[in-house]
Amino acid sequence: MAPRARDEIMVHDSIEAKGDEDVDMEDVTVDGNADGQNETVGAPAGADANGEADAEVEADADGEPDTDGAADAEGQVEDDEPADTTTVRRGRGGGRGRWRSFDDPHKELRQLIDDTQKYLCAYKEDDEQICDPFQRIPRKNIMPEYHEVITNPIAFSTVRQKLVRKDYTAFSQFVHDVAQIFRNAQVFNRPNSLIFKYSVRLLDVFKEKLQELIENGSIQAQDAELPDFGELPPVEDSPSPDPDDDEGDEDDEEEEEEEDDDEDDDSDDEGGRRRGRRRGRASKKDAEDDDDYHKKRGRPPKVFTPTEARIHAILKGLRKPKNDDGNLRILHFERLPDKQLNKEYYQTIANPIALDQIKRNAKRKKYRNADELLADIDLMFENAMQYNEEGSDIYDDAVELQKVARQLVDLEKGKSDEAFRDEEGKLPLSEVQQNGETWKVGDWVHIRNMNDLQKPIVAQIYRLWQDEAGKKWINACWYYRPEQTVHRVSKRFYKNEVMKTGQYRDHLVEDIVDRCFVMFHTRYHKGRPRGFPPDKEIYVCEARYNEERYTFNRIKTWTSCLPDEVRERDYEMTMFDVPRKIKKEPTPIAHLLAPDARETDPLPKPNWGAKDAPPIIGGVHIRPREANPRMPMAPTASNTAIPHANANANMYNPPRPVEVYHLRDDIDAAIPAEVREQYQTDDKGHVLFFTAPPLNRPHHGVAEEHATLGHSVRYLSEIHKHRAERERKRKERDEALERERAETAGREKEMREQQEREMGAVAGQMLGDYFLGLQRGNERMEKELEPVRADKAAWEAEKGAMRKLQQLQQ
């Protein structure tokens, strides 16, 4: 049977990167979170692909129909289960409150468990089923972090699987599983997230239900005892994760930093607890410190000047006051109303401003002192009091917050600058001097690369400070070269291309080697920075590089990649007469691909050297590009509140863009060939599924002036003859050309052989003449040497006679 549509959709709601490091995953925002935080489903739904032993669970995780089919949705038992037989129920006085059946002693037990899990799954608050996020377990291939932290993943679809397999023999087993579901949610998610709060609320509902079952004699008290899992693991701070950009989404660092600021502001509301996601296994973290050091996505350190520290404290203080209902007063002032939905507001208010704009101005260092900040805060609250009626909630909140803001400003101005000194002794600097150069935030630099001195690190300065010892430091964001990344062997790069990373590293000023410049790819072909020295390197950047997943995410907004201080500055350019055509080149490390590489090989790892340097060399592979594994979700209604306004308006909910996906390989392979031929497929033959019907274009997409064109009936009836005749002529032509080529080759061969014979004869004649000349020269030499030899013989005879004479005389 087909699984429930709701179960399929809830796969998406249960996905978010854990955020222990800032990774490139896509977050799903759960509506209704006042803090604006992305939340991770904790005890998500269904069976998983996480390596549980049960095959049924693994099938669930892949998004395939559950083996229990409709039993999952309706709580039915298997079709082959025997019909209900006479049963004996034992209440309080008869034993432990269990059920017995002469044929199946646990049938009524399973029915009670099924009724209880249905009750939990159907529980609603504010017309919302808050148990939906706990229906399925996140897929391991999409969110591996969840399965690293949670050692026993379980969801309500797992409970239903066990009901079908008749695994439950005691009600206490079911109680343990449900408690484990909510425990997992609390271990993995932030304490103030909706999922965490849902798990706490549902656990209370479950306890109430258990008490009800005890009172009516269905179960005994010992069956309802919740397991003791111990204390929750400590909470770690973690930066907001990067959204997965495989589908074109961009990691907007400005928004992430604003969320981080909100987290800092809200930390006091949680009793001083640090916000972050929980990690259940600290020892695993310690063991992986070395690997994480390279992959870890950092943030520029927050080094505030005294003025910046005062402004930060004032904005943080505005987030603390609450109204009588316990809600933050500042929530109404977070953002301005929609211009389309509330035109009256903009006709009434001459200078609209909201908290998000004030925070943005503060981040970009536009306020020179606390008084300038207070002027904008006063304007924001005055606007609210002007537009809203006296006595309304927003009006009252504006009055109270305006008083608080002025008190905070007076408090902060009364503090000395020394009170804002960094706890590590960092003194922020506006600029530093090194090698005769002045370096400021936003400058592009070459930093000494300990892995390859010939390839300095391309980086941009984010922070400057001086430590207690008087040494000057910079914090810079690294940009990787193509050969330092892991990518498909078919990927191409611009010449001098670099990729933005999440590496924000501290360096001594002495590590700066030289000045360089990085341009966005949309301007690189148009010109060069005016006045930039021609002997300095200029790079081009098009994408961010995710070191966790080895993916490249195209940058949409270049300013989001720059420090706050320079986002609104632009540089002048010397334009080319004609824009240059910039071509991409093959990867410079294609030679690293193994000869026997396969699509199923694991991703290669970069070769790391020195700890404070980019990889020595990356890697290449031929793995297939990741398909869209997620099923389409139905559009969800927006719950965005309109600050400053009391009027309610219908929100326009635009339709989702059309998505394309395909089934798993084993499911897709089961589609008959005759069916497959009738549908669109991708390059691997997978049948493609779309979330919307095709557009009905006039004339089937043909231009109007050509819509009436066509072929005559005579042409169409004789087209096969024309094609056959054309094929015959082509074949005859090819055969004639082949014969001509063969004849030409024969003639050329005969000519070569003739030339070889002639050359052999000439060479033989030359060799004969050479040896004949040598023989004649030898004969002449013999004749010339005959007199010499005669003289030598006479001399030797005379010499012998004289020797004999001397012997006789002795």
mmCIF file of C-alpha atoms in Angstrom, residues 180 185 216 278 316 479 538 715:
data_model
loop_
_atom_site.group_PDB
_atom_site.id
_atom_site.type_symbol
_atom_site.label_atom_id
_atom_site.label_comp_id
_atom_site.label_asym_id
_atom_site.label_seq_id
_atom_site.Cartn_x
_atom_site.Cartn_y
_atom_site.Cartn_z
ATOM 1 C CA GLN A 180 13.348 7.561 23.513
ATOM 2 C CA ALA A 185 14.668 15.396 20.157
ATOM 3 C CA ASN A 216 -9.078 2.784 34.257
ATOM 4 C CA ARG A 278 23.555 19.190 21.801
ATOM 5 C CA LYS A 316 20.906 43.457 23.530
ATOM 6 C CA TYR A 479 39.974 31.724 -0.574
ATOM 7 C CA ILE A 538 44.036 39.814 -9.566
ATOM 8 C CA TYR A 715 5.901 14.646 -49.780
#
